[in-house]
């Protein structure tokens, strides 16, 4: 038996860490012990956190992270190693899955888990306790002398997600996160809100998205029976009233989605829910939309990304823009709000193509919309394109420069940041000041939700100018 201390970084977003709940449940089932601390709730400095926690008696430290959290984690790892040199550090999550050995080398961790974490983590804990070799553990990065290597055993996916135990909600407690679930344009219906996930992965190939660095373009699913058991646990033991399904493809398996809805209705769970990551419109028809609404769904995102057919083709989104009017109207008939997601500032995007997107947004029937300024996420095809002309010898220094200082290889862009920023702000104002949108906002907003709107970072960034859009945009040609 090993004892592992799981830590969510202080530099992380403050939301429910479902991945930790699933990892803890799995390692406990394997006979190990686990503790958990979420530093994102209090945002301490690495030094303050290290001084306030007792790590004695633990065999290893586990940290899952996204890109952007890595500066905090790197600082903490350095301090932790100085104080606890005999406790190995294991890192994983999308950041490590995307950048592999380079991410682990930059953090100076002892081990890295690439992709799905449960199987390799359980095997690693056993190997550490028995002092076994690491070469046969799939998905594992480990030290070999002074440098790192990755296991030659092929990466594995869990084919049957129901093999996993229910998440460890007794350790990672949903009620500790109720205050973190805010919505700017679509506020939550209930304070007792939490995120869960019923499937993993996405089969599509969008060039801007990094999810396939973790899931390898394969979707796996929990069964409707498993999903409803988990929802019953959340509702009855933790008082959850609202769910945010974090799936990348909740409706991808149409029959499964329908059965989940039917079981939720039959069990009288009395939950409302939303799908903030979005759905593929091709999967929606009248019957499924009706079941979703009857089961409690009141909002879904829809990733459109662009109103330009040329950009749509370049980013490999494979969405027919002609579907938007029909499918959004269908969802509206069932009283399900829709929020369209768009990206502006793609490296190859011209002024005319940007104008097409803005015109499409302003013509669109969405109840809400959200614009992001393009950023190249590690693990995405767009990120890899930036390094395509970097020699093998220079690749590692180039990635380390990105991780240390945010420097990317030069890459030509069509549009300057000032133009992107003006379009970004003006389009938000023009869309949300439309009478139909204003009426929808006022009609759906409850008095107690007003503070949620004001507190939401998206509202503060756009309307209170708390953060300049330039912080999210890389002007490749000038780095």
GROMACS .gro file of C-alpha atoms in nm:
model
  479
    1UNK     CA    1   0.000   0.000   0.000
    2UNK     CA    2   0.123   0.349  -0.089
    3UNK     CA    3   0.005   0.681   0.049
    4UNK     CA    4  -0.034   0.959  -0.207
    5UNK     CA    5  -0.107   1.326  -0.143
    6UNK     CA    6  -0.302   1.487  -0.429
    7UNK     CA    7  -0.265   1.863  -0.471
    8UNK     CA    8  -0.465   2.092  -0.698
    9UNK     CA    9  -0.236   2.389  -0.773
   10UNK     CA   10  -0.286   2.734  -0.628
   11UNK     CA   11  -0.257   2.881  -0.977
   12UNK     CA   12  -0.553   2.678  -1.103
   13UNK     CA   13  -0.907   2.783  -1.186
   14UNK     CA   14  -1.141   2.754  -0.891
   15UNK     CA   15  -1.389   2.490  -0.999
   16UNK     CA   16  -1.477   2.134  -0.906
   17UNK     CA   17  -1.177   1.904  -0.977
   18UNK     CA   18  -1.364   1.599  -1.103
   19UNK     CA   19  -1.043   1.435  -1.225
   20UNK     CA   20  -0.905   1.420  -0.871
   21UNK     CA   21  -1.225   1.259  -0.745
   22UNK     CA   22  -1.196   0.983  -1.007
   23UNK     CA   23  -0.822   0.929  -0.951
   24UNK     CA   24  -0.864   0.906  -0.574
   25UNK     CA   25  -1.150   0.658  -0.608
   26UNK     CA   26  -0.939   0.440  -0.837
   27UNK     CA   27  -0.622   0.431  -0.624
   28UNK     CA   28  -0.826   0.359  -0.312
   29UNK     CA   29  -0.991   0.067  -0.490
   30UNK     CA   30  -0.638  -0.058  -0.569
   31UNK     CA   31  -0.563  -0.063  -0.195
   32UNK     CA   32  -0.375   0.267  -0.161
   33UNK     CA   33  -0.450   0.563   0.063
   34UNK     CA   34  -0.505   0.916  -0.064
   35UNK     CA   35  -0.536   1.267   0.074
   36UNK     CA   36  -0.637   1.580  -0.116
   37UNK     CA   37  -0.590   1.955  -0.083
   38UNK     CA   38  -0.722   2.219  -0.322
   39UNK     CA   39  -0.495   2.522  -0.314
   40UNK     CA   40  -0.704   2.697  -0.581
   41UNK     CA   41  -0.972   2.774  -0.322
   42UNK     CA   42  -0.742   3.001  -0.120
   43UNK     CA   43  -0.475   3.090  -0.383
   44UNK     CA   44  -0.170   3.075  -0.152
   45UNK     CA   45   0.182   3.131  -0.278
   46UNK     CA   46   0.390   2.813  -0.318
   47UNK     CA   47   0.596   2.910  -0.013
   48UNK     CA   48   0.289   2.974   0.204
   49UNK     CA   49   0.128   2.646   0.104
   50UNK     CA   50   0.442   2.442   0.165
   51UNK     CA   51   0.473   2.591   0.514
   52UNK     CA   52   0.110   2.519   0.602
   53UNK     CA   53   0.076   2.153   0.496
   54UNK     CA   54   0.227   1.842   0.655
   55UNK     CA   55   0.348   1.594   0.393
   56UNK     CA   56   0.522   1.358   0.635
   57UNK     CA   57   0.416   0.996   0.601
   58UNK     CA   58   0.327   1.023   0.233
   59UNK     CA   59   0.505   0.819  -0.032
   60UNK     CA   60   0.446   1.058  -0.323
   61UNK     CA   61   0.280   1.381  -0.434
   62UNK     CA   62   0.041   1.394  -0.732
   63UNK     CA   63  -0.044   1.711  -0.927
   64UNK     CA   64  -0.268   1.741  -1.234
   65UNK     CA   65  -0.241   2.063  -1.432
   66UNK     CA   66  -0.344   2.260  -1.737
   67UNK     CA   67  -0.106   2.478  -1.935
   68UNK     CA   68  -0.111   2.817  -1.764
   69UNK     CA   69  -0.089   2.666  -1.419
   70UNK     CA   70   0.269   2.551  -1.480
   71UNK     CA   71   0.453   2.858  -1.338
   72UNK     CA   72   0.292   2.804  -0.996
   73UNK     CA   73   0.357   2.429  -1.010
   74UNK     CA   74   0.720   2.476  -1.115
   75UNK     CA   75   0.782   2.710  -0.822
   76UNK     CA   76   0.611   2.473  -0.579
   77UNK     CA   77   0.800   2.167  -0.707
   78UNK     CA   78   1.134   2.343  -0.657
   79UNK     CA   79   1.050   2.436  -0.297
   80UNK     CA   80   0.896   2.095  -0.224
   81UNK     CA   81   1.203   1.906  -0.346
   82UNK     CA   82   1.431   2.115  -0.124
   83UNK     CA   83   1.222   2.030   0.184
   84UNK     CA   84   1.111   1.675   0.095
   85UNK     CA   85   1.384   1.531  -0.130
   86UNK     CA   86   1.271   1.171  -0.073
   87UNK     CA   87   0.906   1.215  -0.177
   88UNK     CA   88   0.871   1.168  -0.555
   89UNK     CA   89   0.646   1.405  -0.749
   90UNK     CA   90   0.406   1.277  -1.015
   91UNK     CA   91   0.252   1.524  -1.262
   92UNK     CA   92  -0.020   1.466  -1.517
   93UNK     CA   93  -0.321   1.625  -1.682
   94UNK     CA   94  -0.362   1.804  -2.018
   95UNK     CA   95  -0.036   2.000  -1.983
   96UNK     CA   96   0.174   1.684  -1.954
   97UNK     CA   97  -0.033   1.496  -2.212
   98UNK     CA   98   0.028   1.776  -2.462
   99UNK     CA   99   0.399   1.841  -2.406
  100UNK     CA  100   0.520   1.509  -2.270
  101UNK     CA  101   0.881   1.494  -2.161
  102UNK     CA  102   0.928   1.869  -2.219
  103UNK     CA  103   0.658   1.948  -1.961
  104UNK     CA  104   0.804   1.709  -1.701
  105UNK     CA  105   1.157   1.836  -1.763
  106UNK     CA  106   1.043   2.195  -1.722
  107UNK     CA  107   0.866   2.119  -1.394
  108UNK     CA  108   1.155   1.898  -1.277
  109UNK     CA  109   0.909   1.638  -1.151
  110UNK     CA  110   1.010   1.275  -1.101
  111UNK     CA  111   0.730   1.119  -1.306
  112UNK     CA  112   0.477   1.226  -1.566
  113UNK     CA  113   0.157   1.051  -1.670
  114UNK     CA  114   0.047   1.107  -2.031
  115UNK     CA  115  -0.321   1.071  -2.119
  116UNK     CA  116  -0.570   0.881  -1.907
  117UNK     CA  117  -0.424   0.856  -1.559
  118UNK     CA  118  -0.593   0.582  -1.360
  119UNK     CA  119  -0.415   0.271  -1.496
  120UNK     CA  120  -0.056   0.406  -1.504
  121UNK     CA  121  -0.094   0.582  -1.170
  122UNK     CA  122  -0.212   0.265  -0.996
  123UNK     CA  123   0.074   0.067  -1.152
  124UNK     CA  124   0.326   0.334  -1.056
  125UNK     CA  125   0.216   0.334  -0.691
  126UNK     CA  126   0.261  -0.043  -0.684
  127UNK     CA  127   0.606  -0.016  -0.848
  128UNK     CA  128   0.722   0.251  -0.604
  129UNK     CA  129   0.620   0.036  -0.306
  130UNK     CA  130   0.784  -0.277  -0.446
  131UNK     CA  131   1.086  -0.093  -0.592
  132UNK     CA  132   1.004  -0.238  -0.935
  133UNK     CA  133   1.112  -0.108  -1.275
  134UNK     CA  134   0.899   0.150  -1.457
  135UNK     CA  135   0.956   0.053  -1.823
  136UNK     CA  136   0.646  -0.167  -1.843
  137UNK     CA  137   0.404   0.100  -1.718
  138UNK     CA  138   0.211   0.250  -2.012
  139UNK     CA  139   0.179   0.627  -2.052
  140UNK     CA  140   0.461   0.691  -1.801
  141UNK     CA  141   0.751   0.938  -1.820
  142UNK     CA  142   1.031   0.866  -1.577
  143UNK     CA  143   1.392   0.957  -1.510
  144UNK     CA  144   1.667   0.751  -1.667
  145UNK     CA  145   1.989   0.885  -1.525
  146UNK     CA  146   1.995   1.260  -1.564
  147UNK     CA  147   1.725   1.282  -1.830
  148UNK     CA  148   1.375   1.151  -1.892
  149UNK     CA  149   1.232   0.878  -2.109
  150UNK     CA  150   0.881   0.760  -2.187
  151UNK     CA  151   0.764   0.401  -2.159
  152UNK     CA  152   0.781   0.212  -2.485
  153UNK     CA  153   0.461   0.027  -2.398
  154UNK     CA  154   0.175   0.160  -2.614
  155UNK     CA  155  -0.061   0.410  -2.457
  156UNK     CA  156  -0.377   0.255  -2.319
  157UNK     CA  157  -0.733   0.379  -2.285
  158UNK     CA  158  -0.993   0.243  -2.046
  159UNK     CA  159  -1.244   0.089  -2.283
  160UNK     CA  160  -1.520   0.037  -2.025
  161UNK     CA  161  -1.546   0.344  -1.802
  162UNK     CA  162  -1.791   0.161  -1.576
  163UNK     CA  163  -1.491  -0.038  -1.450
  164UNK     CA  164  -1.404   0.272  -1.250
  165UNK     CA  165  -1.563   0.323  -0.908
  166UNK     CA  166  -1.786   0.622  -0.845
  167UNK     CA  167  -1.583   0.940  -0.784
  168UNK     CA  168  -1.455   0.993  -0.430
  169UNK     CA  169  -1.702   1.267  -0.336
  170UNK     CA  170  -1.633   1.197   0.033
  171UNK     CA  171  -1.281   1.335  -0.021
  172UNK     CA  172  -1.333   1.589  -0.300
  173UNK     CA  173  -1.657   1.733  -0.165
  174UNK     CA  174  -1.896   1.901  -0.410
  175UNK     CA  175  -2.038   2.129  -0.142
  176UNK     CA  176  -1.698   2.299  -0.110
  177UNK     CA  177  -1.740   2.426  -0.468
  178UNK     CA  178  -2.100   2.544  -0.479
  179UNK     CA  179  -1.985   2.905  -0.459
  180UNK     CA  180  -1.758   2.870  -0.765
  181UNK     CA  181  -2.023   2.795  -1.029
  182UNK     CA  182  -2.114   3.128  -1.183
  183UNK     CA  183  -2.266   3.212  -1.516
  184UNK     CA  184  -2.233   3.557  -1.671
  185UNK     CA  185  -2.502   3.557  -1.937
  186UNK     CA  186  -2.681   3.241  -1.815
  187UNK     CA  187  -2.660   3.238  -1.434
  188UNK     CA  188  -2.707   2.909  -1.255
  189UNK     CA  189  -3.055   2.816  -1.141
  190UNK     CA  190  -2.943   2.679  -0.805
  191UNK     CA  191  -2.655   2.758  -0.574
  192UNK     CA  192  -2.591   2.385  -0.519
  193UNK     CA  193  -2.419   2.334  -0.857
  194UNK     CA  194  -2.136   2.103  -0.954
  195UNK     CA  195  -1.969   1.967  -1.266
  196UNK     CA  196  -1.956   1.601  -1.363
  197UNK     CA  197  -1.851   1.406  -1.673
  198UNK     CA  198  -2.025   1.108  -1.835
  199UNK     CA  199  -1.787   1.042  -2.125
  200UNK     CA  200  -1.429   1.104  -2.230
  201UNK     CA  201  -1.281   1.222  -2.556
  202UNK     CA  202  -1.387   1.365  -2.891
  203UNK     CA  203  -1.359   1.204  -3.236
  204UNK     CA  204  -1.320   1.532  -3.428
  205UNK     CA  205  -1.000   1.699  -3.549
  206UNK     CA  206  -1.041   2.074  -3.490
  207UNK     CA  207  -0.698   2.230  -3.533
  208UNK     CA  208  -0.732   2.470  -3.239
  209UNK     CA  209  -0.835   2.205  -2.983
  210UNK     CA  210  -0.595   2.004  -2.765
  211UNK     CA  211  -0.835   1.749  -2.618
  212UNK     CA  212  -0.705   1.472  -2.842
  213UNK     CA  213  -0.359   1.497  -2.687
  214UNK     CA  214  -0.523   1.329  -2.387
  215UNK     CA  215  -0.793   1.111  -2.543
  216UNK     CA  216  -0.643   1.014  -2.883
  217UNK     CA  217  -0.963   1.095  -3.080
  218UNK     CA  218  -1.149   0.809  -2.917
  219UNK     CA  219  -1.466   0.845  -2.715
  220UNK     CA  220  -1.549   0.620  -2.422
  221UNK     CA  221  -1.869   0.630  -2.221
  222UNK     CA  222  -2.019   0.559  -1.885
  223UNK     CA  223  -2.341   0.363  -1.915
  224UNK     CA  224  -2.672   0.533  -1.835
  225UNK     CA  225  -2.697   0.310  -1.524
  226UNK     CA  226  -2.360   0.433  -1.395
  227UNK     CA  227  -2.445   0.796  -1.472
  228UNK     CA  228  -2.775   0.785  -1.284
  229UNK     CA  229  -2.613   0.611  -0.983
  230UNK     CA  230  -2.362   0.896  -0.967
  231UNK     CA  231  -2.636   1.159  -0.997
  232UNK     CA  232  -2.833   0.991  -0.720
  233UNK     CA  233  -2.524   1.006  -0.498
  234UNK     CA  234  -2.474   1.376  -0.573
  235UNK     CA  235  -2.840   1.460  -0.517
  236UNK     CA  236  -2.907   1.257  -0.204
  237UNK     CA  237  -2.579   1.270  -0.015
  238UNK     CA  238  -2.442   1.609  -0.119
  239UNK     CA  239  -2.753   1.816  -0.184
  240UNK     CA  240  -2.669   1.895  -0.547
  241UNK     CA  241  -2.954   2.061  -0.737
  242UNK     CA  242  -2.783   2.160  -1.062
  243UNK     CA  243  -2.533   1.982  -1.287
  244UNK     CA  244  -2.288   2.113  -1.542
  245UNK     CA  245  -2.202   1.824  -1.774
  246UNK     CA  246  -1.841   1.877  -1.881
  247UNK     CA  247  -1.844   1.624  -2.165
  248UNK     CA  248  -1.700   1.720  -2.503
  249UNK     CA  249  -1.974   1.511  -2.666
  250UNK     CA  250  -2.267   1.449  -2.432
  251UNK     CA  251  -2.502   1.377  -2.724
  252UNK     CA  252  -2.246   1.203  -2.949
  253UNK     CA  253  -2.400   0.864  -2.869
  254UNK     CA  254  -2.761   0.964  -2.927
  255UNK     CA  255  -2.928   0.653  -2.782
  256UNK     CA  256  -2.717   0.671  -2.466
  257UNK     CA  257  -2.805   1.039  -2.418
  258UNK     CA  258  -3.173   0.957  -2.458
  259UNK     CA  259  -3.152   0.675  -2.206
  260UNK     CA  260  -2.975   0.897  -1.953
  261UNK     CA  261  -3.258   1.149  -1.986
  262UNK     CA  262  -3.526   0.878  -1.957
  263UNK     CA  263  -3.367   0.737  -1.643
  264UNK     CA  264  -3.333   1.083  -1.488
  265UNK     CA  265  -3.704   1.138  -1.548
  266UNK     CA  266  -3.802   0.795  -1.414
  267UNK     CA  267  -3.592   0.837  -1.098
  268UNK     CA  268  -3.745   1.181  -1.029
  269UNK     CA  269  -3.402   1.323  -0.948
  270UNK     CA  270  -3.534   1.681  -0.952
  271UNK     CA  271  -3.215   1.819  -1.107
  272UNK     CA  272  -3.161   2.094  -1.362
  273UNK     CA  273  -2.860   2.089  -1.588
  274UNK     CA  274  -2.664   2.250  -1.867
  275UNK     CA  275  -2.395   2.144  -2.115
  276UNK     CA  276  -2.146   2.433  -2.113
  277UNK     CA  277  -1.885   2.264  -2.335
  278UNK     CA  278  -2.141   2.235  -2.612
  279UNK     CA  279  -2.299   1.970  -2.834
  280UNK     CA  280  -2.275   1.876  -3.200
  281UNK     CA  281  -2.588   2.001  -3.374
  282UNK     CA  282  -2.599   1.700  -3.606
  283UNK     CA  283  -2.697   1.482  -3.309
  284UNK     CA  284  -3.003   1.684  -3.207
  285UNK     CA  285  -3.357   1.610  -3.321
  286UNK     CA  286  -3.701   1.685  -3.182
  287UNK     CA  287  -3.724   1.371  -2.970
  288UNK     CA  288  -3.383   1.410  -2.803
  289UNK     CA  289  -3.434   1.782  -2.739
  290UNK     CA  290  -3.772   1.709  -2.580
  291UNK     CA  291  -3.625   1.443  -2.352
  292UNK     CA  292  -3.337   1.669  -2.253
  293UNK     CA  293  -3.575   1.945  -2.152
  294UNK     CA  294  -3.807   1.711  -1.963
  295UNK     CA  295  -3.505   1.571  -1.775
  296UNK     CA  296  -3.402   1.922  -1.665
  297UNK     CA  297  -3.174   2.064  -1.935
  298UNK     CA  298  -3.213   2.440  -1.968
  299UNK     CA  299  -2.900   2.548  -2.157
  300UNK     CA  300  -2.635   2.416  -2.395
  301UNK     CA  301  -2.334   2.562  -2.567
  302UNK     CA  302  -2.279   2.520  -2.941
  303UNK     CA  303  -1.929   2.549  -3.082
  304UNK     CA  304  -1.948   2.727  -3.417
  305UNK     CA  305  -1.609   2.903  -3.403
  306UNK     CA  306  -1.641   3.093  -3.732
  307UNK     CA  307  -1.893   3.227  -3.979
  308UNK     CA  308  -1.651   3.192  -4.269
  309UNK     CA  309  -1.675   2.871  -4.476
  310UNK     CA  310  -1.308   2.909  -4.570
  311UNK     CA  311  -1.194   2.931  -4.208
  312UNK     CA  312  -1.430   2.645  -4.117
  313UNK     CA  313  -1.250   2.427  -4.368
  314UNK     CA  314  -0.902   2.530  -4.251
  315UNK     CA  315  -0.974   2.458  -3.885
  316UNK     CA  316  -1.133   2.119  -3.976
  317UNK     CA  317  -1.446   2.193  -3.775
  318UNK     CA  318  -1.673   2.005  -4.017
  319UNK     CA  319  -1.989   2.194  -3.924
  320UNK     CA  320  -2.247   2.302  -4.182
  321UNK     CA  321  -2.343   2.661  -4.102
  322UNK     CA  322  -2.680   2.594  -4.263
  323UNK     CA  323  -2.771   2.377  -3.962
  324UNK     CA  324  -2.759   2.664  -3.713
  325UNK     CA  325  -3.097   2.826  -3.778
  326UNK     CA  326  -3.287   2.496  -3.788
  327UNK     CA  327  -3.132   2.333  -3.482
  328UNK     CA  328  -3.129   2.641  -3.261
  329UNK     CA  329  -3.496   2.699  -3.344
  330UNK     CA  330  -3.566   2.337  -3.249
  331UNK     CA  331  -3.393   2.377  -2.912
  332UNK     CA  332  -3.573   2.705  -2.852
  333UNK     CA  333  -3.910   2.533  -2.908
  334UNK     CA  334  -3.817   2.309  -2.617
  335UNK     CA  335  -3.712   2.609  -2.402
  336UNK     CA  336  -3.342   2.520  -2.404
  337UNK     CA  337  -3.122   2.828  -2.418
  338UNK     CA  338  -2.831   2.822  -2.662
  339UNK     CA  339  -2.496   2.998  -2.642
  340UNK     CA  340  -2.281   3.014  -2.955
  341UNK     CA  341  -1.904   2.990  -2.917
  342UNK     CA  342  -1.677   3.173  -3.162
  343UNK     CA  343  -1.304   3.232  -3.205
  344UNK     CA  344  -1.150   3.537  -3.371
  345UNK     CA  345  -0.790   3.602  -3.465
  346UNK     CA  346  -0.693   3.270  -3.623
  347UNK     CA  347  -0.339   3.311  -3.765
  348UNK     CA  348  -0.454   3.285  -4.129
  349UNK     CA  349  -0.779   3.476  -4.085
  350UNK     CA  350  -0.821   3.775  -4.315
  351UNK     CA  351  -1.018   4.090  -4.249
  352UNK     CA  352  -1.292   3.973  -4.488
  353UNK     CA  353  -1.318   3.637  -4.312
  354UNK     CA  354  -1.335   3.805  -3.974
  355UNK     CA  355  -1.613   4.026  -4.107
  356UNK     CA  356  -1.802   3.713  -4.216
  357UNK     CA  357  -1.784   3.579  -3.862
  358UNK     CA  358  -1.905   3.904  -3.708
  359UNK     CA  359  -2.194   3.928  -3.954
  360UNK     CA  360  -2.287   3.567  -3.878
  361UNK     CA  361  -2.282   3.630  -3.502
  362UNK     CA  362  -2.510   3.931  -3.535
  363UNK     CA  363  -2.752   3.740  -3.760
  364UNK     CA  364  -2.745   3.427  -3.549
  365UNK     CA  365  -3.047   3.312  -3.346
  366UNK     CA  366  -2.844   3.231  -3.035
  367UNK     CA  367  -2.975   3.347  -2.698
  368UNK     CA  368  -2.620   3.415  -2.585
  369UNK     CA  369  -2.277   3.406  -2.742
  370UNK     CA  370  -1.915   3.400  -2.637
  371UNK     CA  371  -1.608   3.508  -2.833
  372UNK     CA  372  -1.257   3.389  -2.755
  373UNK     CA  373  -0.941   3.536  -2.900
  374UNK     CA  374  -0.733   3.263  -3.060
  375UNK     CA  375  -0.456   3.115  -2.849
  376UNK     CA  376  -0.239   2.819  -2.960
  377UNK     CA  377  -0.296   2.549  -2.699
  378UNK     CA  378  -0.018   2.292  -2.652
  379UNK     CA  379  -0.132   1.961  -2.793
  380UNK     CA  380  -0.335   2.120  -3.073
  381UNK     CA  381  -0.249   2.101  -3.441
  382UNK     CA  382  -0.219   2.481  -3.450
  383UNK     CA  383   0.041   2.474  -3.172
  384UNK     CA  384   0.242   2.206  -3.349
  385UNK     CA  385   0.239   2.412  -3.670
  386UNK     CA  386   0.435   2.681  -3.488
  387UNK     CA  387   0.721   2.437  -3.436
  388UNK     CA  388   0.716   2.265  -3.776
  389UNK     CA  389   1.022   2.452  -3.897
  390UNK     CA  390   1.217   2.413  -3.572
  391UNK     CA  391   1.502   2.161  -3.604
  392UNK     CA  392   1.512   1.856  -3.379
  393UNK     CA  393   1.816   1.999  -3.205
  394UNK     CA  394   1.639   2.327  -3.130
  395UNK     CA  395   1.298   2.181  -3.045
  396UNK     CA  396   1.355   2.130  -2.671
  397UNK     CA  397   1.506   2.479  -2.613
  398UNK     CA  398   1.217   2.631  -2.813
  399UNK     CA  399   0.952   2.458  -2.600
  400UNK     CA  400   1.134   2.547  -2.279
  401UNK     CA  401   1.141   2.912  -2.392
  402UNK     CA  402   0.765   2.895  -2.440
  403UNK     CA  403   0.713   2.744  -2.095
  404UNK     CA  404   0.948   2.986  -1.920
  405UNK     CA  405   0.867   3.312  -2.097
  406UNK     CA  406   0.573   3.251  -2.332
  407UNK     CA  407   0.794   3.289  -2.640
  408UNK     CA  408   0.674   3.111  -2.954
  409UNK     CA  409   0.846   3.069  -3.292
  410UNK     CA  410   0.767   3.345  -3.538
  411UNK     CA  411   0.456   3.290  -3.741
  412UNK     CA  412   0.286   3.539  -3.975
  413UNK     CA  413  -0.058   3.668  -3.883
  414UNK     CA  414  -0.304   3.863  -4.094
  415UNK     CA  415  -0.462   4.086  -3.830
  416UNK     CA  416  -0.301   4.308  -3.564
  417UNK     CA  417  -0.412   4.280  -3.204
  418UNK     CA  418  -0.561   4.632  -3.196
  419UNK     CA  419  -0.803   4.541  -3.472
  420UNK     CA  420  -0.890   4.210  -3.300
  421UNK     CA  421  -0.952   4.388  -2.971
  422UNK     CA  422  -1.187   4.645  -3.125
  423UNK     CA  423  -1.386   4.376  -3.303
  424UNK     CA  424  -1.400   4.170  -2.984
  425UNK     CA  425  -1.548   4.449  -2.771
  426UNK     CA  426  -1.779   4.600  -3.033
  427UNK     CA  427  -1.931   4.266  -3.128
  428UNK     CA  428  -2.013   4.183  -2.767
  429UNK     CA  429  -2.188   4.516  -2.722
  430UNK     CA  430  -2.377   4.495  -3.053
  431UNK     CA  431  -2.498   4.141  -2.982
  432UNK     CA  432  -2.600   4.190  -2.620
  433UNK     CA  433  -2.774   4.523  -2.684
  434UNK     CA  434  -3.012   4.366  -2.934
  435UNK     CA  435  -3.367   4.405  -2.794
  436UNK     CA  436  -3.443   4.032  -2.812
  437UNK     CA  437  -3.124   3.948  -2.618
  438UNK     CA  438  -3.183   4.222  -2.360
  439UNK     CA  439  -3.536   4.093  -2.307
  440UNK     CA  440  -3.411   3.736  -2.272
  441UNK     CA  441  -3.150   3.841  -2.017
  442UNK     CA  442  -3.402   4.035  -1.808
  443UNK     CA  443  -3.665   3.763  -1.836
  444UNK     CA  444  -3.435   3.486  -1.715
  445UNK     CA  445  -3.243   3.677  -1.449
  446UNK     CA  446  -3.352   3.630  -1.091
  447UNK     CA  447  -3.266   3.894  -0.831
  448UNK     CA  448  -3.032   3.666  -0.636
  449UNK     CA  449  -2.841   3.585  -0.958
  450UNK     CA  450  -2.741   3.945  -1.019
  451UNK     CA  451  -2.431   3.910  -0.798
  452UNK     CA  452  -2.325   3.604  -0.999
  453UNK     CA  453  -2.325   3.816  -1.313
  454UNK     CA  454  -2.122   4.097  -1.156
  455UNK     CA  455  -1.870   3.852  -1.007
  456UNK     CA  456  -1.811   3.657  -1.327
  457UNK     CA  457  -1.462   3.723  -1.472
  458UNK     CA  458  -1.605   3.729  -1.825
  459UNK     CA  459  -1.840   4.015  -1.738
  460UNK     CA  460  -1.560   4.206  -1.565
  461UNK     CA  461  -1.322   4.158  -1.857
  462UNK     CA  462  -1.565   4.273  -2.125
  463UNK     CA  463  -1.773   4.540  -1.955
  464UNK     CA  464  -1.556   4.657  -1.665
  465UNK     CA  465  -1.225   4.627  -1.857
  466UNK     CA  466  -1.060   4.433  -1.573
  467UNK     CA  467  -0.830   4.248  -1.812
  468UNK     CA  468  -0.706   4.359  -2.148
  469UNK     CA  469  -0.779   4.122  -2.435
  470UNK     CA  470  -0.414   4.156  -2.537
  471UNK     CA  471  -0.323   3.919  -2.253
  472UNK     CA  472  -0.492   3.632  -2.435
  473UNK     CA  473  -0.351   3.692  -2.783
  474UNK     CA  474  -0.011   3.599  -2.922
  475UNK     CA  475   0.100   3.817  -3.208
  476UNK     CA  476   0.323   3.554  -3.362
  477UNK     CA  477   0.504   3.774  -3.607
  478UNK     CA  478   0.653   3.989  -3.331
  479UNK     CA  479   0.788   3.739  -3.079
   0.00000   0.00000   0.00000
